[in-house]
XYZ file of C-alpha atoms in Angstrom:
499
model
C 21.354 48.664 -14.256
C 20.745 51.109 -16.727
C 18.897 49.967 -19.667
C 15.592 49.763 -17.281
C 13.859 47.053 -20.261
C 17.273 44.624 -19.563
C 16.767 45.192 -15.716
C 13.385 43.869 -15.306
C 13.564 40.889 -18.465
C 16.237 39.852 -16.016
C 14.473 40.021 -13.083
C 11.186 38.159 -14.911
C 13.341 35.515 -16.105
C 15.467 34.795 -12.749
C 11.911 34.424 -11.518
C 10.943 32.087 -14.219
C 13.498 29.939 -13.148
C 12.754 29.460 -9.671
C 9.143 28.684 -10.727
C 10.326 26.469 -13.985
C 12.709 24.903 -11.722
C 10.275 24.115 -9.173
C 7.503 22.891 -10.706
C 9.361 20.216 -12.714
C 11.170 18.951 -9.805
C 9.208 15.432 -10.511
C 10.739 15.068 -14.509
C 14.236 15.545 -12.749
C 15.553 12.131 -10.670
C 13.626 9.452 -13.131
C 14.710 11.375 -16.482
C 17.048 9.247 -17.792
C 17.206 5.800 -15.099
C 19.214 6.361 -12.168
C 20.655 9.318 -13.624
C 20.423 12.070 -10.311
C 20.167 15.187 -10.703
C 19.412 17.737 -8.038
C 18.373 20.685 -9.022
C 18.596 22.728 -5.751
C 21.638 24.569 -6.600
C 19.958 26.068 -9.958
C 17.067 26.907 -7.457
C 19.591 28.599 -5.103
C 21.495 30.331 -8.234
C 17.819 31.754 -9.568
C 17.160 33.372 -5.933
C 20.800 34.970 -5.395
C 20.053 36.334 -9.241
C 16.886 37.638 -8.731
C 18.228 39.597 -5.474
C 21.144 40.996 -7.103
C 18.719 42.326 -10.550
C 16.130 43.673 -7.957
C 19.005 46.101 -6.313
C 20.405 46.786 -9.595
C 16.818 48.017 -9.691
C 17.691 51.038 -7.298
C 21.352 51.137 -7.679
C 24.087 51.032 -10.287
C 26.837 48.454 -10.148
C 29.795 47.358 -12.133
C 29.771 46.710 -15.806
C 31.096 43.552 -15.160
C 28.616 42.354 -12.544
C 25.640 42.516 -15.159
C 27.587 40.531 -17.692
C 28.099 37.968 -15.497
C 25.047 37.947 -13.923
C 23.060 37.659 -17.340
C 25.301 34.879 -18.640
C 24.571 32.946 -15.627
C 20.854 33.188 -15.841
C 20.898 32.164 -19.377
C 23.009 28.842 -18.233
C 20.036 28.597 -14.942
C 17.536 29.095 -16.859
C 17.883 27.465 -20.228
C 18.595 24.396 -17.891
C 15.219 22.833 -16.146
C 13.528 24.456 -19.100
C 15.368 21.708 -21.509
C 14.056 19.419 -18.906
C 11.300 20.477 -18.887
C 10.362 20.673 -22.614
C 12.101 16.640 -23.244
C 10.141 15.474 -20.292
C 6.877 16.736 -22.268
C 5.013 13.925 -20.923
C 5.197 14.880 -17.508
C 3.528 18.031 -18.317
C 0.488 17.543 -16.054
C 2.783 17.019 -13.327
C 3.925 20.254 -14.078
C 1.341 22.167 -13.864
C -0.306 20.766 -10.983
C 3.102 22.063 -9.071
C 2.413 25.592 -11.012
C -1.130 25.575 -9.314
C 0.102 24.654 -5.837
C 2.682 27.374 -5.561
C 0.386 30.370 -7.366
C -0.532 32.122 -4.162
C 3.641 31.974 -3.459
C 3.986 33.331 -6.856
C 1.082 36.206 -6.655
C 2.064 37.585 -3.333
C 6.303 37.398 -4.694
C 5.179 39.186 -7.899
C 2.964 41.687 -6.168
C 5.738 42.226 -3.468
C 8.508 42.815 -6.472
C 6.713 45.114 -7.957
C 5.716 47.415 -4.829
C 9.438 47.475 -4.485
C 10.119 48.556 -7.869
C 7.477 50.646 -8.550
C 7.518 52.232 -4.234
C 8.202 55.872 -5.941
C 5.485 55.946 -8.530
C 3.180 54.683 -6.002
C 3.436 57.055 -3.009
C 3.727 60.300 -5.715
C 1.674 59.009 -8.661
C -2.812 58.803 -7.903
C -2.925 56.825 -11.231
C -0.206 54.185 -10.020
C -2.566 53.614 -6.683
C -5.771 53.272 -8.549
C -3.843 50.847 -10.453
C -2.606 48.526 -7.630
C -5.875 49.053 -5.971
C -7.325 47.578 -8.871
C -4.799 44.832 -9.555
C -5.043 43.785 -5.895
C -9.333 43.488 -5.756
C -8.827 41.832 -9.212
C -6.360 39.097 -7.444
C -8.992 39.164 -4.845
C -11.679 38.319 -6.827
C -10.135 35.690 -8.740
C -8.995 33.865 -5.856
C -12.349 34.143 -4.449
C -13.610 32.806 -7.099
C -11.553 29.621 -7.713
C -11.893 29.015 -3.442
C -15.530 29.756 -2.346
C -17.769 28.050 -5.106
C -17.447 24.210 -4.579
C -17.196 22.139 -8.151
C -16.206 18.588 -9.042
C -12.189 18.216 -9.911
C -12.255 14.875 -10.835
C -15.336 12.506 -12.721
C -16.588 9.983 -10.624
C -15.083 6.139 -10.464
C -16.750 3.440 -9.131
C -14.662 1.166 -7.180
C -15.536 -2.572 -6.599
C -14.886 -2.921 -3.207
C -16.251 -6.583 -2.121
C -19.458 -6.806 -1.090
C -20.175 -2.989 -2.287
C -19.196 -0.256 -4.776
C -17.514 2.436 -3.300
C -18.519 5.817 -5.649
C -15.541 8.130 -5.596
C -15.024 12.000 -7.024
C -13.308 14.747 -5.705
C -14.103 18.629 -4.972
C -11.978 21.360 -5.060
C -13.887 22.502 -1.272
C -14.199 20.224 1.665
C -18.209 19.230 1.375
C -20.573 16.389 2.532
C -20.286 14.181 -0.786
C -23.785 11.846 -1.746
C -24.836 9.988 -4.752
C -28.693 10.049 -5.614
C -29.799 6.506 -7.401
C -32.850 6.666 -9.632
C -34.694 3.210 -11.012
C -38.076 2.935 -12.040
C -39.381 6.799 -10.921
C -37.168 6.347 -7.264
C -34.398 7.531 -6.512
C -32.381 6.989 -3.159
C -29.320 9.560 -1.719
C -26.527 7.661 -0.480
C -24.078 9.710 1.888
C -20.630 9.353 2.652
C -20.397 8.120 6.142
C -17.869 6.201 8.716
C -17.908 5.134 11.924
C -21.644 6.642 12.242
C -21.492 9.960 11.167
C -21.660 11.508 7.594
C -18.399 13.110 6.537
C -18.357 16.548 5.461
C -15.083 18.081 6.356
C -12.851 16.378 3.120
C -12.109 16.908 -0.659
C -12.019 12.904 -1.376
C -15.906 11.651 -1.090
C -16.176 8.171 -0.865
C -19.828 6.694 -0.859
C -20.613 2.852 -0.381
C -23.868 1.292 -2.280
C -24.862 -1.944 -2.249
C -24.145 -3.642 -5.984
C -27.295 -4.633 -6.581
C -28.742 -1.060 -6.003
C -26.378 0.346 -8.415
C -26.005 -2.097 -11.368
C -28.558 -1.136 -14.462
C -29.491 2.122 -12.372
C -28.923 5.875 -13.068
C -27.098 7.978 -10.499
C -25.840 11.350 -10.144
C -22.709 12.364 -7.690
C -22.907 15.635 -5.092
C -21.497 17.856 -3.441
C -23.088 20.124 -0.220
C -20.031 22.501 0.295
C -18.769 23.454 3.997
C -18.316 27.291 4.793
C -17.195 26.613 8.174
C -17.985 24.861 11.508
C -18.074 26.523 14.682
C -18.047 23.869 17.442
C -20.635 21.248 16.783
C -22.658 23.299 13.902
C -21.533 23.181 10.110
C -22.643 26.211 8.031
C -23.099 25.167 4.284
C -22.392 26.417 1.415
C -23.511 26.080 -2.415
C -24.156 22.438 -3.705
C -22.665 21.046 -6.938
C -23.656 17.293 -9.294
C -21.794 15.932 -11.753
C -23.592 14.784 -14.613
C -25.883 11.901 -14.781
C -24.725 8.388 -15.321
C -26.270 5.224 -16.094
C -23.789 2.251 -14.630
C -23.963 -0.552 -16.766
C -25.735 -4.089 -15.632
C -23.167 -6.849 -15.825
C -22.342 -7.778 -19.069
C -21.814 -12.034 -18.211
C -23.872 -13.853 -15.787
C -20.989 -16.437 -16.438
C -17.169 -15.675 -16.261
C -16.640 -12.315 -17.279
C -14.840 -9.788 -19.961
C -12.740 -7.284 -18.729
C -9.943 -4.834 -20.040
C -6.929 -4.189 -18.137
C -4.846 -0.565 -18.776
C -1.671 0.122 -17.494
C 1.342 2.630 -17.473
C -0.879 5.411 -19.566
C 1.080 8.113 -16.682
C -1.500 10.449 -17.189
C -1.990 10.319 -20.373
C -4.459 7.373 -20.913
C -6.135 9.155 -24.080
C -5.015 6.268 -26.631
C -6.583 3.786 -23.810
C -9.667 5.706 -23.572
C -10.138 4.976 -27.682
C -9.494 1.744 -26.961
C -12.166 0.834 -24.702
C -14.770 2.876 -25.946
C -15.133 0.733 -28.953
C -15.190 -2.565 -26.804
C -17.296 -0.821 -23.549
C -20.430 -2.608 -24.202
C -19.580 -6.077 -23.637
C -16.755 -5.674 -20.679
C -18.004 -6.455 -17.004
C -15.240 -4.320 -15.264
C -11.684 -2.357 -16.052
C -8.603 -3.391 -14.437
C -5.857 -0.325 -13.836
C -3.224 -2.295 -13.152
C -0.640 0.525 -11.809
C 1.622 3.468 -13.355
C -1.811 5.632 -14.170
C 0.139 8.393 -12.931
C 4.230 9.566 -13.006
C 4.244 10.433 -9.746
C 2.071 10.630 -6.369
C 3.524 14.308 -5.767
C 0.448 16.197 -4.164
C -3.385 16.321 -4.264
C -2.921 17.465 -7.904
C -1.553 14.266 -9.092
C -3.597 12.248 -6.930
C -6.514 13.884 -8.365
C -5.576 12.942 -11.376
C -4.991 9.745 -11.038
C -8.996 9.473 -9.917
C -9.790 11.456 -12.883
C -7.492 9.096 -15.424
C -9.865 5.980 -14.266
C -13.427 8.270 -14.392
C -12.036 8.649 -18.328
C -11.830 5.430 -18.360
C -14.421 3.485 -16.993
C -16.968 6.987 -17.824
C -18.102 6.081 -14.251
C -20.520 3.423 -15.836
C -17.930 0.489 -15.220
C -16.647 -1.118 -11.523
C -13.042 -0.844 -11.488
C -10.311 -2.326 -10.015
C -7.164 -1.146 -9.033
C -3.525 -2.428 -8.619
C -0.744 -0.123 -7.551
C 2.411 0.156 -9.936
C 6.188 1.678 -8.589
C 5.118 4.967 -10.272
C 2.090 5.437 -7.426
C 5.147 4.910 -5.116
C 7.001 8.318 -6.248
C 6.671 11.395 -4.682
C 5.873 13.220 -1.078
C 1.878 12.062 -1.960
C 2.570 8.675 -2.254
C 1.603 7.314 1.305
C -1.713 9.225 1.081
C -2.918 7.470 -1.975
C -4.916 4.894 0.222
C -7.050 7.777 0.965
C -7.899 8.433 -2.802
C -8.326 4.770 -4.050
C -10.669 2.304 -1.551
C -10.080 -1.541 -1.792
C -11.863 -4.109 -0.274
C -9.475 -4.574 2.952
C -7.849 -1.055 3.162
C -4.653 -2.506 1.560
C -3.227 -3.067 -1.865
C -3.385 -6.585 -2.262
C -6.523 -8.349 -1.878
C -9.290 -11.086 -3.519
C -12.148 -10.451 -4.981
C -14.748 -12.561 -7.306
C -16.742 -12.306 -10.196
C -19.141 -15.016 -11.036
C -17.330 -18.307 -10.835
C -13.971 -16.031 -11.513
C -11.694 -15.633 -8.358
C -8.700 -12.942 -8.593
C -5.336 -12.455 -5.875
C -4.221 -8.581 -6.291
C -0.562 -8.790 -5.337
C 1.270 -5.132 -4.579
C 4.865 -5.899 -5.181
C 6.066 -2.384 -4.597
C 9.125 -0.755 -6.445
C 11.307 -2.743 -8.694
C 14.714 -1.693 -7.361
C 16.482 -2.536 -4.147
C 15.506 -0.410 -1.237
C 19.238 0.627 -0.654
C 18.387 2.773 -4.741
C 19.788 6.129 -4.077
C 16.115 6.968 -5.693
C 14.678 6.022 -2.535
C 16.644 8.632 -0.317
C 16.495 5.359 2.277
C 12.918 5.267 2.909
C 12.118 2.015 0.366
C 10.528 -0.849 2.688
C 9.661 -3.159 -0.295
C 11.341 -6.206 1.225
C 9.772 -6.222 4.272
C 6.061 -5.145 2.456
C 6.513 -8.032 -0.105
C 7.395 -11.143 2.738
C 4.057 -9.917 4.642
C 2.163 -10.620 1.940
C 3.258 -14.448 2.471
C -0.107 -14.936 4.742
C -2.143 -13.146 2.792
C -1.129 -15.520 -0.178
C -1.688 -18.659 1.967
C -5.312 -17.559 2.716
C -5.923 -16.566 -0.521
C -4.695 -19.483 -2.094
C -6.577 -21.517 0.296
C -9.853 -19.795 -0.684
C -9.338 -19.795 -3.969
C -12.559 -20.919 -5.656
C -14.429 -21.129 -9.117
C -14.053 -22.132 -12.690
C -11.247 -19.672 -13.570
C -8.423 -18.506 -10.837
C -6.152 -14.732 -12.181
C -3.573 -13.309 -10.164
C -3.173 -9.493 -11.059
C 0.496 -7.322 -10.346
C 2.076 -4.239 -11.937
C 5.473 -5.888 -12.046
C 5.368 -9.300 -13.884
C 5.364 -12.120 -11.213
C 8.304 -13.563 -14.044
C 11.097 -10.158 -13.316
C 14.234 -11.086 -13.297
C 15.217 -7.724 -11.437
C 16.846 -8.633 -7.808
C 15.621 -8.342 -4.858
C 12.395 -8.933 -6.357
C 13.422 -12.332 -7.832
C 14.222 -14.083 -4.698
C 11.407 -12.313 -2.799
C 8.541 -13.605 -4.752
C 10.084 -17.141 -5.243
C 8.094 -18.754 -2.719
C 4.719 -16.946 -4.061
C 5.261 -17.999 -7.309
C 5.202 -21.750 -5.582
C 2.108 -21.226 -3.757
C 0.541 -20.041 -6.842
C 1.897 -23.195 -9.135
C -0.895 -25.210 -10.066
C -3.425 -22.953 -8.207
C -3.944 -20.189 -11.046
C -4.593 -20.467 -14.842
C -2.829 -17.520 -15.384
C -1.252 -14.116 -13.849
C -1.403 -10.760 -15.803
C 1.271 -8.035 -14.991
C 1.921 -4.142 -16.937
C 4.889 -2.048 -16.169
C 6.937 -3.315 -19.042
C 5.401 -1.151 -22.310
C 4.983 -3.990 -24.107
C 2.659 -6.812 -24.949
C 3.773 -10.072 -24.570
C 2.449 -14.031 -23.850
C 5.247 -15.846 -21.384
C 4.600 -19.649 -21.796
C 4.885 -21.366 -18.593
C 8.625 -22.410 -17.848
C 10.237 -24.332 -14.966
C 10.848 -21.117 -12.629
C 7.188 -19.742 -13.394
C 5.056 -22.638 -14.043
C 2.032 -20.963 -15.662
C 1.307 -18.166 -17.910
C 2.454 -14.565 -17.912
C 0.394 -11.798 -19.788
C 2.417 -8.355 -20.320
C -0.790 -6.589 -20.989
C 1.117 -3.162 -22.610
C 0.515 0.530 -22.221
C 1.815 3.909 -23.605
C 4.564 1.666 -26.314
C 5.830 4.825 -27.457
C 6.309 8.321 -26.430
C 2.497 9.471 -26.880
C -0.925 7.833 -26.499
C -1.687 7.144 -29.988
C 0.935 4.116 -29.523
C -1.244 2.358 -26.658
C -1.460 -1.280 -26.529
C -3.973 -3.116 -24.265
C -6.083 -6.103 -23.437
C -8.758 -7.838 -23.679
C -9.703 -10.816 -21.456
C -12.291 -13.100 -22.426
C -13.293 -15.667 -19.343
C -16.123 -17.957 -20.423
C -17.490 -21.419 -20.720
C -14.201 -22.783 -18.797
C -11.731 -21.190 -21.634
C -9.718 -17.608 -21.331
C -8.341 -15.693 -24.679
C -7.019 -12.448 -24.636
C -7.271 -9.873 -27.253
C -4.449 -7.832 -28.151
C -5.806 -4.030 -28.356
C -4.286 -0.911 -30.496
C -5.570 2.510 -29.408
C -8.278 2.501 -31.805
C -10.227 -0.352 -30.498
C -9.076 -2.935 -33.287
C -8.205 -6.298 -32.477
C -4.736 -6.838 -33.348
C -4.770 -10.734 -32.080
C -6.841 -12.678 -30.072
C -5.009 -15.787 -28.348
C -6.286 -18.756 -27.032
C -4.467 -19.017 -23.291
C -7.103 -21.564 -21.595
């Protein structure tokens, strides 16, 4: 190409694309429904561009090739960008994929340019000291961001049963620890299984007994791992997060607790929420969609880091899985980023003379959703929870009885319908109530003759940002419930009277 300036603004943008197109691969299937759109042929398109700009580089071709080729990567590139910029809210998700692919993009850009620039730099000494310095400069950088260990996510603190489980995340694998200080003591607690402390993982998970913990001030660690040869571990710098005093329960008798749901990684209008109510609640409830997508250790991270916001690592939380958790090639390594008390995501747990039955009820389309790609088992994973139910129905004990789920237990949507028909049954009489997100809105279902009992539709991000949140309050105490309608400044929009 001639006009040198045109030549390499075409060769920037064609790589633009590929990145642009890449990184917001997770805004493309889900942006309108079941709407699919693959994107792999724009990738394709971007890569034959770029090739055929980087030899117009070194040699002249037609007229008519350049037009074409420029109106082409216009069309390829003004395309995911419009995706990009109308799925705003999926941003994060974004630019965790930009972060993953950076050393991909450093070594393309650095090997483009070599080839451009090849003459300059074998006749020119200035054009060597320059590359020389670009190159220790990448060097350095990368260094930096790689060989100094540091917290990537705040710490949560899981109730786990008979334990909390204190969670945070490093960018550097590292032996994670938590020191607890009461009264002029303090205790380190390690991460450990199976009789060995861990060392060699980002994800540091690090049981404590509740009553050690509760009213006491702790402080998260990290001793970073340089490398192990054979049997000895060579460490590195250590790191803390800041010091945190976790709150003493707030109810020796039922409990208060909020519950948050579908904030997908945005959760600042539920952060205002709570902040205003965070003295008097026991525990938070996440009860699924914190996150778009389960793409990578990125959004996985941030889906730790979205309930550290929350809870300021001073509150237990709880966690139920929404559909959204399902999405993406991360999604069957979230059980390694979020500890329950059985290793799965449905499961009982108490709270003074309060008893509550986490159900997981998967994704809320048929497996045979072109979505899927075939690899949906929710059918299957909802019936095996059937036991599960009659055990924890059986045990089911105390003054109030909650069962928690993303979807509500009430969905019309088929298969889940018929699938949960005989759990709603087992539950009938058993529970005073079952509390659900996923739908954006709040609303109070009255008992009817399909779902005998009560329905909460506890809210979330309402509109397209934060600032529209809606969440809840629930009040369990002297044998009555109410739940508090919450805006995303903390005020009390309506509190109703459920028990």
């Amino acid at each position: 190409m001639k006009n040198r300036k045109l030549n390499f603004a075409a060769i920037l943008f064609a790589a633009l694309g590929i990145v642009i197109t890449w990184c917001a691969k997770y805004a493309l299937y889900f942006f309108r429904g079941d709407m699919a759109l693959n994107f792999l042929p724009l990738l394709l398109v971007n890569a034959a561009l770029l090739l055929l700009f980087l030899i117009m580089w070194k040699k002249q071709l037609p007229k008519w090739v350049t037009v074409v080729s420029l109106v082409i990567l216009a069309i390829s590139f003004l395309i995911p960008l419009i995706f990009t910029v109308v799925n705003i809210l999926n941003f994060p998700h974004f630019l965790n994929n930009l972060h993953t692919i950076l050393p991909e993009i450093v070594v393309g850009a650095g090997l483009m340019l070599v080839y451009m620039y090849y003459d300059k730099l074998v006749k020119s000494r200035k054009a060597q000291i320059t590359a020389i310095v670009l190159t220790a400069a990448v060097i350095v950088s990368a260094s930096c961001t790689t060989l100094a260990c540091y917290l990537t996510s705040g710490t949560v603190v899981f109730d786990t049963g008979d334990v909390y489980t204190v969670e945070f995340i490093s960018n550097r694998n590292g032996l994670g620890f938590v020191e607890v200080s009461r009264d002029g003591r303090t205790e380190t607690y390690y991460h450990t299984e199976h009789g060995k402390r861990v060392a060699h993982t980002t994800i540091h998970q690090i049981e404590i007994p509740k009553e050690k913990l509760q009213g006491a001030t702790y402080r998260a660690g990290v001793k970073s791992v340089l490398f192990t040869v054979s049997n000895q571990t060579f460490f590195g710098n250590t790191t803390y997060g800041q010091s945190i005093h976790f709150k003493s329960p707030a109810n020796d008798e039922g409990a208060t607790f909020f519950t948050v749901s579908d904030v997908h990684t945005q959760p600042k209008g539920a952060v205002k929420a709570i902040e205003k109510h965070f003295d008097e609640l026991d525990f938070i409830v996440c009860l699924g969609d914190m996150v778009s997508f389960s793409g990578n250790h990125y959004d996985l991270t941030m889906l730790v880091d979205s309930m550290a916001r929350l809870s300021k690592g001073a509150l237990p939380v709880v966690f139920t899985r929404g559909n959204h958790e399902l999405m993406g090639e991360g999604a069957n390594a979230i059980e390694d980023y979020i500890p329950t008390p059985t290793g799965q995501f449905y499961y009982t747990f108490t709270y003074n003379n309060a008893y509550f039955i986490v159900n997981d009820m998967g994704a809320d389309k048929p497996d045979d959703n072109r979505g899927f790609s075939g690899l949906s088992d929710g059918v299957n994973y909802r019936l095996s929870q059937h036991d599960f139910f009659e055990d924890a129905i059986q045990n089911a004990s105390g003054d109030y009885v909650i069962h928690l789920s993303h979807i509500p237990i009430s969905t019309e949507s088929e298969p889940l319908k018929s699938n949960l028909e005989g759990i709603i049954q087992m539950l009938s009489g058993k529970i005073d109530l079952s509390i659900a997100g996923h739908t954006h809105k709040f609303l109070v279902e009255e008992p009817s003759d399909r779902v005998p009992f009560t329905v909460i539709q506890e809210g979330g991000n309402i509109g397209k940002f934060p600032d529209s949140y809606i969440g809840a309050i629930f009040t369990l105490r002297g044998g009555h419930i109410t739940v508090d309608q919450v805006d995303a400044s903390g005020n009390i929009l309506d509190t109703i009277p459920l028990k």
